[in-house]
Amino acid sequence: MTLSDSQTRDLAFKALDSFQIEIPSWGFANTGTRFGKFVQAAAASTIEEKFADAAEVNRLTGATPTMALHVLWDLPNGLRDVPEVRALERRFGIRSGSINPNLFQDQEYKYGSLCNPSAAIREQALDHMLVSIEIGKALGSRDVSLWMADGSNYPGTQSIRKRIGWLEDALRACHDRLAPNQRLLVEYKPFEPAFYHTDIADWGMSSHFARHAGPQACVLVDTGHHYSAQNIEQVVAWLLHTGMLGGFHFNDRRYADDDLTLGSIDPYQIFRIFHEIHQAASDGLALDVAYMIDQSHNLKGKIEAVVQTVVTAQELYLKAALVDRERLAGYQQSCDLVAAEELYRGAFWRDVRPLTAAWRAARGLPADPIAALRASGYVERIAGERGSRSSAVSSYA
Ligand code: PSV
Ligand code: MN
């Protein structure tokens, strides 16, 4: 059945109303590569500045009410920093999103954190996890999002199986401390900074650890954390099917974990992921998926890059929402390959920008959030205010 314009509009508005995406506090701070850092005068160097920037993005897009926090960078004093964060939430109208423990920067973690051969260091890492869970409770934030840099660089230098056991124990201990509304998201990555083996290298390992930990644990898919040829939407379909999909860290990549703007290299990839999610929802699967951005922009203006990312995510989410799934199912059933593919590709190529613009107008948002940011003078103003300080401080190298 072909939809009328007003039916399409209703469907589009419904999809856009339901789509929110979390922005990372570290996306506003000065970052770099291991070769160097190009500092930006407008970069945020305090938690207050990060909240201010997040509020600006939400004002422009209406789709980013929460900001992910990285414990070491944003709450360096742990629970003692909670009241300040609470006050900033109220002041800027932005809620704390996922809480990201940091198990990769302390010197002790050279040979691993929760998988370190030293029981004392594993204990220290577990303590940090437990503090992060308590921070999540105190902030009323639901997801604790774990990524570890643990692994090894050379064959034979670590017992892969002993490390599996240590991690199983640690994640179960974490799960025991979750409040009923909290979730533990387990992120995977096949390489970097470890280059021989990574303790949670892929979605199968993440799923195993999450299942072993308990029912409130699930998998986090960072789109940059796959081998080049990997079929990520198939991974997503499997996680949906097995009830293990907890959320995403979106970004794009050409070679490795490049942290490029979502959809800048392969927008079709993100469309295909969103299609799996819309399809699962319309098939009646119970879904609870946290959409998050994990990008640290080094060359683009930080706030502008985040706004561009949110706008792109909305467009791709909407394109996938508008796939005629009934007709597609018919073509799939009759194995009409070309008709199925053309319908699918057609949805991807559809220009949904008139629909996103109409939705923004109806919701009192700027029709073109990037242009509105440029016109607002916000970046120039904060660059003037922050410029003298920002070269000195950074949270991520
Ligand atoms: C690691 O590459 C990662 O994707 C994790 O999610 C970290 O928390 C984040 O990037 C920031 O370093
Ligand atoms: Mn990530």
Coordinates of C-alpha atoms and ligand atoms in Angstrom, one line a residue:
M1 CA 0.0 0.0 0.0
T2 CA 1.4 3.4 -0.9
L3 CA 1.0 6.0 1.8
S4 CA -0.5 9.4 1.3
D5 CA 1.5 12.5 2.0
S6 CA -0.2 13.0 5.3
Q7 CA 0.2 9.4 6.3
T8 CA 3.9 9.7 5.5
R9 CA 4.1 12.9 7.5
D10 CA 2.4 11.3 10.5
L11 CA 4.8 8.3 10.3
A12 CA 7.8 10.6 10.0
F13 CA 6.8 12.8 12.9
K14 CA 6.1 9.8 15.1
A15 CA 9.6 8.4 14.3
L16 CA 11.4 11.7 14.9
D17 CA 9.5 12.3 18.2
S18 CA 10.6 8.9 19.4
F19 CA 14.3 9.3 18.4
Q20 CA 16.7 10.7 21.0
I21 CA 20.4 10.4 20.8
E22 CA 22.9 10.9 23.7
I23 CA 25.9 13.1 23.2
P24 CA 29.3 12.5 24.8
S25 CA 30.8 15.0 27.2
W26 CA 34.2 14.1 25.7
G27 CA 33.0 15.3 22.3
F28 CA 33.2 18.9 23.5
A29 CA 36.7 18.7 24.9
N30 CA 40.1 19.1 23.2
T31 CA 41.2 15.7 21.9
G32 CA 43.8 14.5 19.5
T33 CA 45.5 11.5 18.0
R34 CA 48.6 9.8 19.3
F35 CA 50.6 12.1 16.9
G36 CA 49.3 15.4 18.3
K37 CA 46.5 17.6 19.2
F38 CA 45.1 20.7 17.5
V39 CA 43.4 22.7 20.2
Q40 CA 40.3 24.7 19.6
A41 CA 39.6 27.9 21.4
A42 CA 35.9 26.9 21.8
A43 CA 36.6 23.5 23.3
A44 CA 35.1 22.8 26.8
S45 CA 37.6 22.3 29.6
T46 CA 35.2 22.1 32.5
I47 CA 32.1 20.0 33.2
E48 CA 30.1 23.3 33.3
E49 CA 31.2 24.1 29.8
K50 CA 30.4 20.6 28.6
F51 CA 26.8 21.0 30.0
A52 CA 26.5 24.4 28.4
D53 CA 27.5 23.0 25.0
A54 CA 25.2 20.0 25.4
A55 CA 22.3 22.4 26.1
E56 CA 23.1 24.4 22.9
V57 CA 23.0 21.2 20.9
N58 CA 19.7 20.2 22.4
R59 CA 18.3 23.7 21.9
L60 CA 19.1 23.4 18.2
T61 CA 18.1 19.8 17.6
G62 CA 15.5 18.9 20.3
A63 CA 16.9 15.4 20.3
T64 CA 19.7 15.3 22.8
P65 CA 18.4 15.7 26.3
T66 CA 21.2 13.6 27.9
M67 CA 24.9 13.7 28.0
A68 CA 27.2 10.7 28.6
L69 CA 29.8 11.3 31.3
H70 CA 33.2 9.7 31.7
V71 CA 33.9 9.3 35.3
L72 CA 37.6 10.1 35.4
W73 CA 37.2 13.1 33.1
D74 CA 33.9 14.5 34.4
L75 CA 33.7 13.3 38.0
P76 CA 37.4 13.0 39.1
N77 CA 36.4 13.0 42.7
G78 CA 33.8 10.3 42.3
L79 CA 30.6 10.6 44.3
R80 CA 31.7 13.9 45.8
D81 CA 31.2 15.5 42.4
V82 CA 27.6 14.4 42.1
P83 CA 26.0 17.5 43.7
E84 CA 27.8 19.8 41.3
V85 CA 26.6 17.6 38.3
R86 CA 23.1 17.6 39.7
A87 CA 23.2 21.5 39.9
L88 CA 24.4 21.7 36.3
E89 CA 21.7 19.3 35.1
R90 CA 19.1 21.7 36.6
R91 CA 20.8 24.8 35.3
F92 CA 21.2 23.6 31.7
G93 CA 18.2 21.3 31.4
I94 CA 20.4 18.4 30.4
R95 CA 20.3 15.1 32.3
S96 CA 23.3 12.9 32.9
G97 CA 23.3 10.0 30.5
S98 CA 25.4 6.8 30.6
I99 CA 28.1 6.6 33.1
N100 CA 31.4 5.5 31.6
P101 CA 34.0 4.1 34.1
N102 CA 37.6 4.7 33.1
L103 CA 39.7 1.6 33.3
F104 CA 42.3 2.6 30.8
Q105 CA 44.3 5.6 32.0
D106 CA 45.8 4.8 35.4
Q107 CA 49.4 3.6 35.4
E108 CA 48.3 0.5 37.2
Y109 CA 46.3 -0.7 34.2
K110 CA 49.3 -1.1 32.0
Y111 CA 48.7 -4.9 31.9
G112 CA 44.9 -4.7 32.3
S113 CA 42.3 -3.7 34.7
L114 CA 39.5 -6.2 35.5
C115 CA 41.7 -8.8 33.7
N116 CA 45.0 -7.8 35.2
P117 CA 47.0 -10.8 36.6
S118 CA 47.4 -8.9 39.9
A119 CA 44.4 -9.5 42.2
A120 CA 45.1 -6.1 43.9
I121 CA 44.8 -4.3 40.6
R122 CA 41.7 -6.2 39.6
E123 CA 40.2 -5.2 43.0
Q124 CA 41.1 -1.5 42.3
A125 CA 39.4 -1.7 38.9
L126 CA 36.3 -3.4 40.5
D127 CA 36.1 -0.6 43.1
H128 CA 36.1 1.9 40.3
M129 CA 33.2 0.0 38.6
L130 CA 31.3 -0.1 41.8
V131 CA 31.8 3.7 42.4
S132 CA 30.6 4.2 38.8
I133 CA 27.5 2.2 39.6
E134 CA 26.9 4.3 42.7
I135 CA 27.4 7.5 40.7
G136 CA 24.8 6.2 38.2
K137 CA 22.3 5.6 41.1
A138 CA 23.0 9.1 42.6
L139 CA 22.5 10.8 39.3
G140 CA 19.4 8.8 38.4
S141 CA 21.2 7.7 35.3
R142 CA 20.3 4.2 34.0
D143 CA 23.2 2.8 32.0
V144 CA 26.7 2.1 33.2
S145 CA 28.7 1.6 30.0
L146 CA 31.9 -0.4 30.2
W147 CA 34.7 -0.4 27.8
M148 CA 38.1 -1.8 28.8
A149 CA 41.4 -1.5 27.0
D150 CA 42.4 -4.8 28.5
G151 CA 44.3 -7.3 26.3
S152 CA 47.8 -8.2 25.4
N153 CA 50.3 -7.3 22.6
Y154 CA 52.3 -10.6 22.2
P155 CA 51.3 -14.2 21.9
G156 CA 52.0 -16.3 24.9
T157 CA 52.4 -13.4 27.3
Q158 CA 49.0 -13.8 29.0
S159 CA 46.6 -16.6 29.8
I160 CA 43.5 -15.7 27.7
R161 CA 41.3 -18.2 29.7
K162 CA 42.3 -17.0 33.1
R163 CA 41.4 -13.5 32.1
I164 CA 38.0 -14.7 30.9
G165 CA 37.4 -16.1 34.4
W166 CA 38.5 -13.0 36.2
L167 CA 36.2 -10.8 34.0
E168 CA 33.2 -13.1 34.5
D169 CA 33.7 -12.8 38.3
A170 CA 34.1 -9.0 38.2
L171 CA 31.1 -8.4 35.9
R172 CA 28.9 -10.6 38.1
A173 CA 30.0 -8.6 41.2
C174 CA 29.1 -5.4 39.3
H175 CA 25.7 -6.8 38.3
D176 CA 25.0 -7.6 42.0
R177 CA 25.3 -4.0 42.8
L178 CA 22.9 -2.6 40.1
A179 CA 19.7 -1.0 41.2
P180 CA 16.6 -2.6 39.6
N181 CA 16.4 0.2 37.0
Q182 CA 20.1 0.1 36.1
R183 CA 21.8 -1.7 33.2
L184 CA 25.3 -2.7 32.6
L185 CA 26.3 -2.2 28.9
V186 CA 29.3 -4.3 27.8
E187 CA 31.2 -2.8 24.8
Y188 CA 33.6 -4.7 22.6
K189 CA 36.5 -3.8 20.4
P190 CA 38.8 -6.2 18.5
F191 CA 42.0 -4.1 18.7
E192 CA 43.5 -1.0 20.1
P193 CA 45.2 -0.3 22.4
A194 CA 46.0 -4.0 22.6
F195 CA 47.1 -5.5 19.3
Y196 CA 47.4 -9.2 19.8
H197 CA 44.3 -10.0 21.9
T198 CA 41.5 -7.9 23.4
D199 CA 39.7 -9.4 26.4
I200 CA 36.3 -8.4 24.9
A201 CA 36.9 -8.6 21.2
D202 CA 33.6 -9.0 19.7
W203 CA 29.8 -9.2 20.2
G204 CA 29.8 -12.9 21.0
M205 CA 32.2 -12.3 23.9
S206 CA 30.2 -9.3 25.0
S207 CA 27.1 -11.3 24.9
H208 CA 28.7 -14.1 26.9
F209 CA 29.9 -11.7 29.6
A210 CA 26.6 -9.9 29.8
R211 CA 24.6 -13.1 30.1
H212 CA 27.0 -14.5 32.7
A213 CA 26.7 -11.2 34.7
G214 CA 22.9 -11.3 34.9
P215 CA 19.7 -10.1 33.3
Q216 CA 20.4 -6.4 33.5
A217 CA 23.5 -6.6 31.4
C218 CA 23.5 -6.4 27.6
V219 CA 25.7 -5.5 24.7
L220 CA 26.8 -2.1 23.4
V221 CA 27.7 -1.9 19.7
D222 CA 30.2 0.8 18.8
T223 CA 30.0 1.1 15.1
G224 CA 33.8 1.8 14.9
H225 CA 34.7 -1.4 16.7
H226 CA 34.6 -3.9 13.9
Y227 CA 36.8 -5.3 11.2
S228 CA 36.4 -3.6 7.9
A229 CA 34.4 -6.2 6.2
Q230 CA 32.1 -7.0 9.1
N231 CA 28.4 -7.0 8.5
I232 CA 27.3 -4.9 11.4
E233 CA 23.6 -5.0 10.7
Q234 CA 23.8 -8.8 11.0
V235 CA 25.4 -8.4 14.4
V236 CA 22.6 -6.1 15.3
A237 CA 20.0 -8.6 14.0
W238 CA 21.5 -11.3 16.2
L239 CA 21.6 -9.1 19.3
L240 CA 17.9 -8.2 18.7
H241 CA 16.9 -11.8 18.2
T242 CA 18.7 -12.9 21.4
G243 CA 17.4 -9.9 23.4
M244 CA 20.9 -8.7 24.1
L245 CA 21.0 -5.3 22.3
G246 CA 21.5 -2.6 24.9
G247 CA 22.7 0.4 22.8
F248 CA 25.1 2.0 20.3
H249 CA 28.0 4.2 20.2
F250 CA 27.7 5.8 16.8
N251 CA 30.6 7.1 14.7
D252 CA 31.9 6.3 11.2
R253 CA 35.2 4.8 10.2
R254 CA 37.3 4.2 7.1
Y255 CA 40.1 2.1 8.5
A256 CA 39.9 1.5 12.2
D257 CA 38.2 3.3 15.1
D258 CA 38.5 6.6 13.3
D259 CA 35.8 8.5 15.2
L260 CA 34.5 10.2 12.0
T261 CA 31.1 11.7 11.8
L262 CA 28.3 9.2 11.6
G263 CA 27.3 8.5 8.1
S264 CA 30.2 10.5 6.6
I265 CA 31.8 7.4 5.0
D266 CA 29.0 4.9 4.8
P267 CA 25.6 6.3 5.5
Y268 CA 24.0 3.1 4.0
Q269 CA 25.6 1.1 6.9
I270 CA 23.7 3.2 9.5
F271 CA 20.5 3.0 7.5
R272 CA 20.8 -0.8 7.4
I273 CA 21.3 -0.9 11.2
F274 CA 18.3 1.3 11.7
H275 CA 16.2 -0.8 9.4
E276 CA 16.9 -3.9 11.5
I277 CA 15.7 -2.0 14.6
H278 CA 12.5 -0.7 12.9
Q279 CA 11.9 -4.1 11.5
A280 CA 12.3 -5.8 14.9
A281 CA 10.0 -3.2 16.5
S282 CA 7.3 -3.8 13.9
D283 CA 7.7 -7.5 14.4
G284 CA 6.8 -6.9 18.1
L285 CA 10.2 -7.6 19.7
A286 CA 10.6 -5.8 23.0
L287 CA 13.3 -3.2 22.5
D288 CA 15.2 -0.9 24.8
V289 CA 18.0 0.6 22.8
A290 CA 20.2 3.5 23.9
Y291 CA 21.4 5.6 21.0
M292 CA 24.6 7.3 21.8
I293 CA 27.3 9.2 19.8
D294 CA 31.0 8.3 20.5
Q295 CA 33.0 10.8 18.5
S296 CA 35.9 13.1 19.4
H297 CA 36.4 15.6 16.7
N298 CA 39.9 16.8 16.1
L299 CA 39.5 18.9 13.0
K300 CA 35.9 19.9 12.7
G301 CA 34.4 22.4 15.2
K302 CA 33.2 20.3 18.0
I303 CA 29.7 21.6 18.5
E304 CA 29.1 21.9 14.8
A305 CA 30.2 18.3 14.3
V306 CA 27.9 17.1 17.1
V307 CA 24.9 19.0 15.6
Q308 CA 25.8 17.6 12.1
T309 CA 25.9 14.1 13.6
V310 CA 22.5 14.4 15.3
V311 CA 20.9 15.8 12.1
T312 CA 22.4 12.9 10.1
A313 CA 21.3 10.3 12.6
Q314 CA 17.7 11.7 12.4
E315 CA 17.7 11.6 8.6
L316 CA 19.0 8.0 8.5
Y317 CA 16.7 6.9 11.3
L318 CA 13.8 8.4 9.4
K319 CA 14.7 6.9 6.0
A320 CA 14.7 3.5 7.6
A321 CA 11.4 4.2 9.4
L322 CA 9.8 4.8 6.0
V323 CA 10.8 1.5 4.4
D324 CA 7.6 -0.2 3.2
R325 CA 8.1 -3.3 5.3
E326 CA 5.0 -5.1 4.3
R327 CA 5.9 -4.9 0.6
L328 CA 9.5 -5.7 1.4
A329 CA 8.4 -8.9 3.3
G330 CA 6.3 -9.9 0.2
Y331 CA 9.3 -9.5 -2.0
Q332 CA 11.5 -11.4 0.4
Q333 CA 9.1 -14.2 0.6
S334 CA 8.8 -14.6 -3.1
C335 CA 12.6 -14.1 -3.5
D336 CA 12.0 -11.2 -5.9
L337 CA 15.6 -10.0 -5.3
V338 CA 15.7 -7.0 -7.5
A339 CA 12.3 -5.6 -6.4
A340 CA 13.3 -6.1 -2.7
E341 CA 16.7 -4.5 -3.2
E342 CA 15.2 -1.6 -5.2
L343 CA 12.6 -0.9 -2.5
Y344 CA 15.3 -1.0 0.2
R345 CA 17.7 1.2 -1.7
G346 CA 14.9 3.5 -2.7
A347 CA 14.2 4.2 0.9
F348 CA 17.8 5.0 1.5
W349 CA 18.0 7.4 -1.4
R350 CA 14.7 9.1 -0.5
D351 CA 15.3 12.8 0.4
V352 CA 13.7 13.1 3.8
R353 CA 15.0 16.6 4.5
P354 CA 11.6 18.2 3.7
L355 CA 10.1 16.0 6.4
T356 CA 12.8 16.7 9.0
A357 CA 12.4 20.4 8.3
A358 CA 8.6 20.2 8.6
W359 CA 9.0 18.3 11.9
R360 CA 11.4 20.9 13.2
A361 CA 9.0 23.7 12.3
A362 CA 6.1 21.9 14.0
R363 CA 8.3 21.4 17.2
G364 CA 9.5 25.0 17.3
L365 CA 13.1 24.1 16.3
P366 CA 15.3 25.8 13.8
A367 CA 14.7 24.4 10.3
D368 CA 18.4 24.0 9.7
P369 CA 20.3 23.4 13.0
I370 CA 23.8 23.8 11.6
A371 CA 22.9 27.2 10.0
A372 CA 21.2 28.2 13.2
L373 CA 24.3 27.4 15.2
R374 CA 26.4 29.5 12.8
A375 CA 24.0 32.4 12.9
S376 CA 23.8 32.3 16.7
G377 CA 27.4 33.3 17.3
Y378 CA 27.6 30.8 20.2
V379 CA 30.8 29.3 19.1
E380 CA 32.5 32.6 18.6
R381 CA 31.3 33.8 22.0
I382 CA 32.6 30.8 23.9
A383 CA 35.8 30.8 21.9
G384 CA 36.4 34.3 23.1
E385 CA 35.6 33.3 26.7
R386 CA 37.4 30.0 26.8
G387 CA 40.2 30.6 24.3
S388 CA 42.9 31.6 26.8
R389 CA 42.4 28.5 28.9
S390 CA 41.5 25.7 26.5
S391 CA 45.0 25.0 25.3
A392 CA 46.1 23.9 28.7
V393 CA 43.5 21.2 29.5
S394 CA 42.3 18.1 27.8
S395 CA 40.6 14.9 28.9
Y396 CA 41.6 12.5 26.2
A397 CA 44.8 12.0 24.2
Ligands
PSV1 C1 37.0 3.2 23.1 O1 37.5 3.3 21.8 C2 35.7 3.9 23.2 O2 34.8 3.6 22.1 C3 35.0 3.7 24.5 O3 33.6 3.8 24.4 C4 35.5 4.8 25.4 O4 34.7 5.1 26.5 C5 35.4 6.0 24.4 O5 35.9 5.4 23.1 C6 36.1 7.2 24.7 O6 37.5 7.0 24.8
MN2 MN 32.7 3.6 22.3

